[in-house]
XYZ file of C-alpha atoms in Angstrom:
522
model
C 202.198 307.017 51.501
C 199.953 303.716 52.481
C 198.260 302.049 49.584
C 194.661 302.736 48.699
C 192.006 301.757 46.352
C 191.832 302.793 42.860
C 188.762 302.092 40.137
C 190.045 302.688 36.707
C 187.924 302.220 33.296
C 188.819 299.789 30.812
C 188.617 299.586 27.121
C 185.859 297.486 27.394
C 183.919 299.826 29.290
C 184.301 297.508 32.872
C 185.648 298.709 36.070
C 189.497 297.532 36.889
C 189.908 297.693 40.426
C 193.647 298.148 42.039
C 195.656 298.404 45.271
C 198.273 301.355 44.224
C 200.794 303.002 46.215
C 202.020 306.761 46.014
C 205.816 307.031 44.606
C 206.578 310.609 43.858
C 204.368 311.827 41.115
C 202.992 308.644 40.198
C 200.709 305.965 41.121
C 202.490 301.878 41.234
C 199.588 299.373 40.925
C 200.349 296.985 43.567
C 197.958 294.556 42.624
C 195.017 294.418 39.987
C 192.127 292.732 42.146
C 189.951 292.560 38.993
C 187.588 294.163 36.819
C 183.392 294.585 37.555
C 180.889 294.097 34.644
C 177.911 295.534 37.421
C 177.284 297.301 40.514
C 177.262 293.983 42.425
C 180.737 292.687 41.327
C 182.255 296.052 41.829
C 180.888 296.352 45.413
C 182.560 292.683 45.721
C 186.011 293.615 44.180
C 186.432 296.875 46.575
C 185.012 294.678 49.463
C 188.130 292.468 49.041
C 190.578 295.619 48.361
C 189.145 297.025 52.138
C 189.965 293.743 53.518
C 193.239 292.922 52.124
C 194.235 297.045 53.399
C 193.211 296.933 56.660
C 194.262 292.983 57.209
C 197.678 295.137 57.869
C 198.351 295.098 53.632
C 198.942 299.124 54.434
C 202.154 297.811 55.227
C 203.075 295.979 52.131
C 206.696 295.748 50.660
C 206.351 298.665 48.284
C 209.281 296.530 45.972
C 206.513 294.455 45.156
C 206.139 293.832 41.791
C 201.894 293.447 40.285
C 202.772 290.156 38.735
C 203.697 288.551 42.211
C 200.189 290.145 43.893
C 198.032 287.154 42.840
C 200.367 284.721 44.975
C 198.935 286.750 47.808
C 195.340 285.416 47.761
C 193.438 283.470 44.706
C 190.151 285.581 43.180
C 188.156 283.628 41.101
C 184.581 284.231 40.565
C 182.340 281.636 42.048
C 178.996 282.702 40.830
C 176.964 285.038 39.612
C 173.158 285.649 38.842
C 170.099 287.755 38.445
C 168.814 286.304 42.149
C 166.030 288.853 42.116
C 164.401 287.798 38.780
C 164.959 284.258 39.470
C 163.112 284.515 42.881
C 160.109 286.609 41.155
C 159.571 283.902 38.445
C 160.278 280.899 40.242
C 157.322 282.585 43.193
C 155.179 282.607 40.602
C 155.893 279.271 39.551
C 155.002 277.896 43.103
C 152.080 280.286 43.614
C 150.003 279.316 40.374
C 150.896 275.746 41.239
C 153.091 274.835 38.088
C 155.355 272.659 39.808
C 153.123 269.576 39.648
C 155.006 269.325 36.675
C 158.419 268.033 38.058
C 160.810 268.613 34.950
C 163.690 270.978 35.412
C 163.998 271.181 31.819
C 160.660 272.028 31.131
C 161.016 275.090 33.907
C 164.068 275.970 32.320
C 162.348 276.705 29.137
C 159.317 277.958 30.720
C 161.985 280.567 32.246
C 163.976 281.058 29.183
C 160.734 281.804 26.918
C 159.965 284.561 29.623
C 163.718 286.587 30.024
C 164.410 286.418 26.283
C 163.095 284.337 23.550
C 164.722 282.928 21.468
C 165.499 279.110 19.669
C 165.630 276.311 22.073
C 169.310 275.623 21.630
C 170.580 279.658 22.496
C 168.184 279.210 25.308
C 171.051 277.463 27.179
C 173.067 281.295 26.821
C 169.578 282.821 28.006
C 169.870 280.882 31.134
C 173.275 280.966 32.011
C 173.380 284.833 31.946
C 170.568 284.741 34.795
C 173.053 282.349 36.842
C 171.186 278.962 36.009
C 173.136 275.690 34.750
C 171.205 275.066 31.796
C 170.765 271.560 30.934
C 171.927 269.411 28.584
C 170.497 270.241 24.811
C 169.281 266.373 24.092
C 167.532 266.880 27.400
C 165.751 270.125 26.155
C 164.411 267.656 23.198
C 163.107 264.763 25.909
C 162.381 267.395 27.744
C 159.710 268.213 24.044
C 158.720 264.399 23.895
C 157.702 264.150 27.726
C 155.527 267.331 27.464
C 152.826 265.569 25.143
C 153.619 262.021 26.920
C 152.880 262.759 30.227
C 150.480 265.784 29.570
C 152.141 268.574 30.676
C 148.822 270.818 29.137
C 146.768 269.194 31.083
C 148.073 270.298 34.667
C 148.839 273.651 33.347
C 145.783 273.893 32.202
C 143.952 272.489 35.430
C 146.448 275.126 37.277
C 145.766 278.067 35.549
C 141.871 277.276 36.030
C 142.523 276.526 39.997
C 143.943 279.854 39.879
C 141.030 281.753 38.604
C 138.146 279.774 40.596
C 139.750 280.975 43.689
C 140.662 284.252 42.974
C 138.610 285.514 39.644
C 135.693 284.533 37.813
C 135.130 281.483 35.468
C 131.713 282.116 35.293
C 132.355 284.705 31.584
C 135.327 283.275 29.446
C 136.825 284.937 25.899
C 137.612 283.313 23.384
C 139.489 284.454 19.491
C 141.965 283.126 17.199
C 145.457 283.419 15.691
C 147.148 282.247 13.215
C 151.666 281.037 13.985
C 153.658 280.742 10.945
C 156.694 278.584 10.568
C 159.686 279.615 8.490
C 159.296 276.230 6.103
C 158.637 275.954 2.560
C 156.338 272.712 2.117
C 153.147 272.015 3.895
C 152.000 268.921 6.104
C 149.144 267.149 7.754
C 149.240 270.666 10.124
C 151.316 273.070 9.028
C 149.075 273.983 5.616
C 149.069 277.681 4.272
C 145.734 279.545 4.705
C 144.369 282.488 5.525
C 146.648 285.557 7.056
C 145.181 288.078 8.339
C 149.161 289.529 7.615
C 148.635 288.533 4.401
C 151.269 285.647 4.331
C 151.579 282.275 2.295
C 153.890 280.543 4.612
C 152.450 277.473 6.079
C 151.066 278.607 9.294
C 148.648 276.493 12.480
C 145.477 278.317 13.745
C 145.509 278.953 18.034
C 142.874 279.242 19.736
C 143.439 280.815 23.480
C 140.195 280.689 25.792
C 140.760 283.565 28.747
C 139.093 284.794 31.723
C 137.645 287.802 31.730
C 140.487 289.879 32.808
C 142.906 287.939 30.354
C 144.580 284.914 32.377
C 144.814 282.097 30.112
C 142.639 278.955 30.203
C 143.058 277.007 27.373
C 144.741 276.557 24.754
C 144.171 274.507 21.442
C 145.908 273.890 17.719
C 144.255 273.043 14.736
C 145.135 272.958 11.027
C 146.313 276.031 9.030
C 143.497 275.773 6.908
C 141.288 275.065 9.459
C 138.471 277.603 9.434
C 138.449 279.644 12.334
C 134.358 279.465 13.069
C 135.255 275.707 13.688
C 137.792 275.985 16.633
C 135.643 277.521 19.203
C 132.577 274.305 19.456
C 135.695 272.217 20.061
C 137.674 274.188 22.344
C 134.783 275.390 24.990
C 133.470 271.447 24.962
C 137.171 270.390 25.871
C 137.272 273.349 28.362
C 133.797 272.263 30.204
C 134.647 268.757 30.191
C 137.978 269.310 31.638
C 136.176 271.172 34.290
C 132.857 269.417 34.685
C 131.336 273.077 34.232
C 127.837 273.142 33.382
C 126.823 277.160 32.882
C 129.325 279.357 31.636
C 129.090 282.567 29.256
C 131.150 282.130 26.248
C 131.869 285.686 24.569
C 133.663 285.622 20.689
C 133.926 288.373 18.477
C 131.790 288.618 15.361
C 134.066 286.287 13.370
C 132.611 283.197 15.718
C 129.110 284.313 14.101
C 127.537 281.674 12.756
C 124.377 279.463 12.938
C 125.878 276.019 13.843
C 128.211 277.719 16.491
C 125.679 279.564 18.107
C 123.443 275.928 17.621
C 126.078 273.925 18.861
C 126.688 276.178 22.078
C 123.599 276.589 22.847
C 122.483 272.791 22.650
C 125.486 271.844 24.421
C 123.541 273.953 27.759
C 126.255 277.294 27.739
C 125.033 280.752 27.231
C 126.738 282.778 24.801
C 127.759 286.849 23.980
C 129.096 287.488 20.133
C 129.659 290.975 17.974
C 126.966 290.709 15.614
C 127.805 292.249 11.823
C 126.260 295.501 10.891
C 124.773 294.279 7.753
C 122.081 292.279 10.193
C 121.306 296.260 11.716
C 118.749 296.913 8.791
C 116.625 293.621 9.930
C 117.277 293.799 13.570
C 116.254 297.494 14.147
C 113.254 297.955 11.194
C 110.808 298.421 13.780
C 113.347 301.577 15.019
C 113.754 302.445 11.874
C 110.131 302.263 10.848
C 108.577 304.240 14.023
C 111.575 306.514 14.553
C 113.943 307.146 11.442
C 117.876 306.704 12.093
C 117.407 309.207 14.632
C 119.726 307.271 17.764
C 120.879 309.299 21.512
C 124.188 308.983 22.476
C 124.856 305.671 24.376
C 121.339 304.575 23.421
C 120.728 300.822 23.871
C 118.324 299.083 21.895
C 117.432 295.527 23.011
C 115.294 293.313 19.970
C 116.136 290.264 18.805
C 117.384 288.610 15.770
C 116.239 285.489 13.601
C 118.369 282.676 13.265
C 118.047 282.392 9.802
C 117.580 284.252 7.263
C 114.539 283.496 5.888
C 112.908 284.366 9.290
C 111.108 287.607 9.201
C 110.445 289.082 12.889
C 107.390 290.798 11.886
C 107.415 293.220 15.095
C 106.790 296.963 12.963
C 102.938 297.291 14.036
C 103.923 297.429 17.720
C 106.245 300.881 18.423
C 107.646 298.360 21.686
C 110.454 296.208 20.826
C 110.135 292.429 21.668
C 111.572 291.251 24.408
C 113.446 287.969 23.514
C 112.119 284.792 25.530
C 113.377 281.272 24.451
C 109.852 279.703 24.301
C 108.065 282.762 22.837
C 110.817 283.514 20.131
C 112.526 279.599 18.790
C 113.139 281.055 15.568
C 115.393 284.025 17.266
C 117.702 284.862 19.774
C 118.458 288.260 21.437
C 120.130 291.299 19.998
C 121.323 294.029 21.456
C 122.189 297.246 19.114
C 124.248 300.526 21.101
C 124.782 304.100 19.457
C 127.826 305.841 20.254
C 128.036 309.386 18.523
C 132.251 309.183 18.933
C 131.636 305.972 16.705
C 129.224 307.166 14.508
C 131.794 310.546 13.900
C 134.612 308.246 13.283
C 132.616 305.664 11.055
C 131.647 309.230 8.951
C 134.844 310.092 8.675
C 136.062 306.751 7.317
C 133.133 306.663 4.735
C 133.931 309.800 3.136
C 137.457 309.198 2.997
C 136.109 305.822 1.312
C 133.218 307.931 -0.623
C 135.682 310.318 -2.063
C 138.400 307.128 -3.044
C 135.362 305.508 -5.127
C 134.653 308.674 -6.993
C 138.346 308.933 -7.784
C 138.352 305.763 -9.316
C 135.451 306.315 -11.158
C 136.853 309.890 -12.653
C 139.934 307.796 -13.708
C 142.082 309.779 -11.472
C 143.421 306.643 -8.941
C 144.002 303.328 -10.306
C 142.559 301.065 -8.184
C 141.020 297.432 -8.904
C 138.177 297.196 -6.629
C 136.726 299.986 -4.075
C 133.497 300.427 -2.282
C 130.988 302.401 -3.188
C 131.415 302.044 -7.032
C 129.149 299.745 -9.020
C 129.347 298.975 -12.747
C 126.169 299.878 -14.806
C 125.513 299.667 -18.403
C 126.956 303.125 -18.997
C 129.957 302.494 -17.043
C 131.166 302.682 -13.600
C 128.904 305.191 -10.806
C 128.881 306.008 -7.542
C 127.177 303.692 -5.433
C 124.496 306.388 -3.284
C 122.148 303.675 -1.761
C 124.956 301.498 -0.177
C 126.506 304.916 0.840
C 123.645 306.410 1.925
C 122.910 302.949 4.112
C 126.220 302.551 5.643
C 125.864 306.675 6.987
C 122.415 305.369 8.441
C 124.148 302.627 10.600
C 127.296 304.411 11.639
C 128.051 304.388 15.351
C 125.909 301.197 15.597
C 127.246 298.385 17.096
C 125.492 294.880 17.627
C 125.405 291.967 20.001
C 123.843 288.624 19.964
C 122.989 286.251 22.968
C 121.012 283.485 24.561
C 120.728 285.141 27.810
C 117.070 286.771 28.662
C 117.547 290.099 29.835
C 115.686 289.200 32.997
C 118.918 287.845 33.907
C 121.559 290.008 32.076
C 120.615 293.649 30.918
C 121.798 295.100 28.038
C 124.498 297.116 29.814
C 125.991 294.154 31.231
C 126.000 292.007 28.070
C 127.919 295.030 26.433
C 130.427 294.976 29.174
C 131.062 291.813 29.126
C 131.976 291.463 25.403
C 133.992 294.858 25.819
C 136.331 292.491 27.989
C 137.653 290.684 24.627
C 140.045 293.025 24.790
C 142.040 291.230 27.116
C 142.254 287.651 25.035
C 143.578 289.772 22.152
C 146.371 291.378 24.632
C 147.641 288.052 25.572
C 147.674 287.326 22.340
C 149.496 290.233 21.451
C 151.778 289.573 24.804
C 151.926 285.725 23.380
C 153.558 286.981 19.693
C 155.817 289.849 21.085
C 156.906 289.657 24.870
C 156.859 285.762 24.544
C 157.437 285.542 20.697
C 155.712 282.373 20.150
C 156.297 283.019 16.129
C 157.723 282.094 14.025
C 158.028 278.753 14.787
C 161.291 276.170 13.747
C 159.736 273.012 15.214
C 158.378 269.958 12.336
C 157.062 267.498 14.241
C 153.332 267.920 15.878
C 154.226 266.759 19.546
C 157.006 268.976 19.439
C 154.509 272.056 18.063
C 152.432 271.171 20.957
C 155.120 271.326 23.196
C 156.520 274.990 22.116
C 152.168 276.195 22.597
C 152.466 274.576 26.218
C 155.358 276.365 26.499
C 154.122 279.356 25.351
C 150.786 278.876 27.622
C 152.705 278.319 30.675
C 154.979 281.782 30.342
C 152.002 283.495 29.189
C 150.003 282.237 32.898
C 153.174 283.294 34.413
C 153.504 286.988 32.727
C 149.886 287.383 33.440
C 150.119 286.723 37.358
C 153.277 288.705 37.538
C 151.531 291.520 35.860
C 148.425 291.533 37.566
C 150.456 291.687 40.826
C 152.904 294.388 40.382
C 150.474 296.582 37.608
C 154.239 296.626 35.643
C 154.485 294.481 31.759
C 156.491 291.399 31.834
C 159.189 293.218 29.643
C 159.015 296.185 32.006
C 159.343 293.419 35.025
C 162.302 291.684 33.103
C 164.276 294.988 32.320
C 163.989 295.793 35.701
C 164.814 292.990 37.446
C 167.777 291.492 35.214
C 170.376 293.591 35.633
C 170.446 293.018 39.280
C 173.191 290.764 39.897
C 173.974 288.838 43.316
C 177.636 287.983 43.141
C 180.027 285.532 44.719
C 183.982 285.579 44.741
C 186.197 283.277 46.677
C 188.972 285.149 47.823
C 191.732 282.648 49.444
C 188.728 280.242 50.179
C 186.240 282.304 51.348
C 182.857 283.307 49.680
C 182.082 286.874 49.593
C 178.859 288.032 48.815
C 177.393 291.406 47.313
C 175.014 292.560 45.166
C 173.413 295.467 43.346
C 171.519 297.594 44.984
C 167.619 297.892 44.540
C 165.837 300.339 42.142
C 162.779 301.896 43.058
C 161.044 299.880 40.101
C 162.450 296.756 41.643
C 161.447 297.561 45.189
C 158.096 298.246 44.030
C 157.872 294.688 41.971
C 159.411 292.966 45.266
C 156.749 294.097 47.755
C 153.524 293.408 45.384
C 154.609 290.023 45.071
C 155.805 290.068 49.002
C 159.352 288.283 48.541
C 161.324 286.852 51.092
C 163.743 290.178 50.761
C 160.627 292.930 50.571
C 158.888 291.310 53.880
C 162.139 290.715 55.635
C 161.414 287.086 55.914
């Protein structure tokens, strides 16, 4: 019987593929052409055992023994790599205009940060899987030094802005904070402990990220680990417009950013501004509500007032039932607040307080053992229930608060509270930034070398953005998808073969959004 093709599993759960013959009852492996770790190298590996049986090796000497195949025709394997992956990354590379930073090592660990992150030095194994000669390891380090040399940031950061003024909107940018920790015991002049929202005590940095509105990143800045957080955001939009030579943009922070010499500082500096404003301001802000209406609110009811600067400023507005309608000349001492009522807030705010309500009056009753709790105060005859603050809080559930320098003749009230619903997206980059890209926890000491892993970080998180905004998949969804799909090459006698896996429907889909080469044909 003529030879054929046989696929056998091995122990290590590849694919050995053989030429075998028929003798009797049993099968005589003619020649072991090798064994396939993926779809690609198996397609290879029978592509060679079709060629060798109908070059006329139907008709081989069936006395020949397996060990004297080989002699035959040398298979080595000449390459292999995850060409689709590569292509997708290194497109958007090109596209957002990163490669005005010519450094192969610095794209390498751009790349590296993005399929799997990990240390700099196992970032070399990272890159070989994909089919990329890493470079050398002291070249990853220079590689460190000439990203705060030669300002590597900088054209990123002019990039990634580029990017947005022709095809978004950097007229609205969010801003928030984060805190990276670094697996080190002692402080220095930036890594310094302070405070966690995690609760830690290792020394950590504090990040600021400044997005657009749909969460492509900006900027990017590092301060301190003590550095308190309502003092990174003056800093980081006056780098951002002077960068830029912007003159009018809309700034929007969460309510942590609240305070008087930020909202100063902005303000003088010409930029309009959108922050969460706290609910213990609600009282103040909405007494002429309160005073002609109760705490009577609609669902989706917007209330638009305004709100003094400081504290000692009393609006005074409670003999008119019509709320004031902020004006910059008519109201110095204020600046406008907007107040919404949602009743799905307001029911899950109730909830929470009585949960909380019923907590405090445990404590009290000695039946928890708790240090502190709200709504419990200490009196002369002991600890009781606190029923004003309670009784407050219930009034302002499902109220939520805004403060800006915008007149509504230019942005109403629904608008401003759109807007500041989009700070959502800065804190999913961030989240993107701490898992998908794991920019924490840090191993670096030295500060230019800090910056350098945040550029890093910045970069991949541009790139994971684009990519994601293109195909509607998550980087890690984009990654898992397009990994596995190996292009292979094996040189059989001297001659390159080619093969690779075939496409999934996922990686189809990922291929045409971003309009390869291989999904247009071209």
């Amino acid at each position: 019987m003529a030879p054929f093709l046989r696929k056998v599993k091995t122990a290590s759960g590849a694919t050995a593929v053989q030429i075998v013959a028929k003798e009797g009852r049993r099968n005589r492996v003619l020649e072991h052409l090798g064994s396939a770790h993926s779809e690609a190298e198996l397609a290879a590996l029978m592509h060679l055992g079709r060629e060798r049986l109908h070059a006329g090796q139907q008709t081989l000497d069936l006395e020949l023994t397996s060990a004297a195949a080989p002699s035959a025709g040398v298979l080595t394997m000449q390459h292999r790599r995850s060409r689709f992956l590569l292509e997708a990354l290194e497109l958007a590379w090109r596209r957002l205009g990163f490669d005005v930073v010519d450094d192969e090592a610095f794209f390498q660990l751009v790349l590296a940060r993005l399929i799997e992150p990990t240390s700099m030095s196992d970032s070399r194994r990272v890159l070989r899987e994909v089919g990329i000669d890493p470079v050398h390891r002291n070249t990853f380090h220079a590689a460190l030094r000439r990203c705060a040399q030669c300002d590597y940031r900088d054209e990123i950061a002019r990039k990634c802005f580029e990017h947005v003024w022709t095809s978004g909107d950097v007229s609205l940018v969010l801003y928030d904070v984060t805190t990276l920790y670094f697996e080190a015991e002692n402080e220095d002049a930036l890594r310094k402990v302070g405070y966690s929202k995690e609760r830690r005590v290792d020394p950590q940095i504090v990040v600021g990220l400044l997005v657009d509105r749909a969460g492509f990143p900006l900027e990017i800045g590092c301060y301190e680990g003590n550095h308190a957080e309502t003092r990174t955001i003056v800093p980081m939009i006056k780098q951002f417009q002077e960068r830029h030579g912007l003159a009018d943009i809309v700034v929007v922070a969460d309510a942590g950013m609240l305070s008087m010499e930020n909202l100063n500082a902005i303000d003088e500096a010409g930029l309009r501004f959108i922050v969460g404003s706290r609910p213990k301001k609600a009282p103040g802000d909405l007494a002429n509500h309160f005073h002609w209406n109760g705490d009577a609110f609609t669902d989706g009811q917007l209330i638009d007032t305004i709100t003094p600067r400081h504290g000692n400023t009393k609006p005074g507005t409670q003999r008119r039932r019509r709320e004031p309608v902020w004006e910059r000349e008519q109201h110095p001492g204020h600046w406008r607040a907007i107040w919404s009522y949602s009743r799905k807030r307001d029911l899950h705010a109730q909830h929470t307080l009585t949960q909380q309500e019923n907590r405090a009056r445990a404590v009290i009753a000695g039946d928890a053992n708790v240090k502190g709790t709200r709504f419990g105060k200490t009196t002369a005859a002991g600890r009781i229930p606190d029923e004003t603050s309670l009784a407050q809080a219930r009034s302002l559930a499902g109220l939520k608060g805004y403060v800006t320098n915008i007149p509504a003749r230019i942005m109403p009230a629904s608008e401003v509270l759109s807007s500041y619903h989009d700070l959502w997206h800065v804190e999913q980059s961030f989240r993107m930034s701490k898992t998908d890209l794991q920019a924490r926890p840090m191993f670096h000491r030295q500060r230019d070398a800090i910056e350098a892993h945040l550029t890093i970080v910045f970069t991949a998180l541009a790139i994971a953005r684009y990519l994601q905004a293109k195909t509607g998949f998550s980087i890690r969804r984009i990654i898992r998808t397009l990994k596995p799909l190996l292009e292979v090459q094996i040189n059989i006698g001297g001659h390159l073969h080619t093969a690779a896996d075939p496409l999934t429907d996922d990686a189809r889909h990922i291929l045409h959004a971003l309009q390869t080469p291989d999904a247009t044909g071209h």
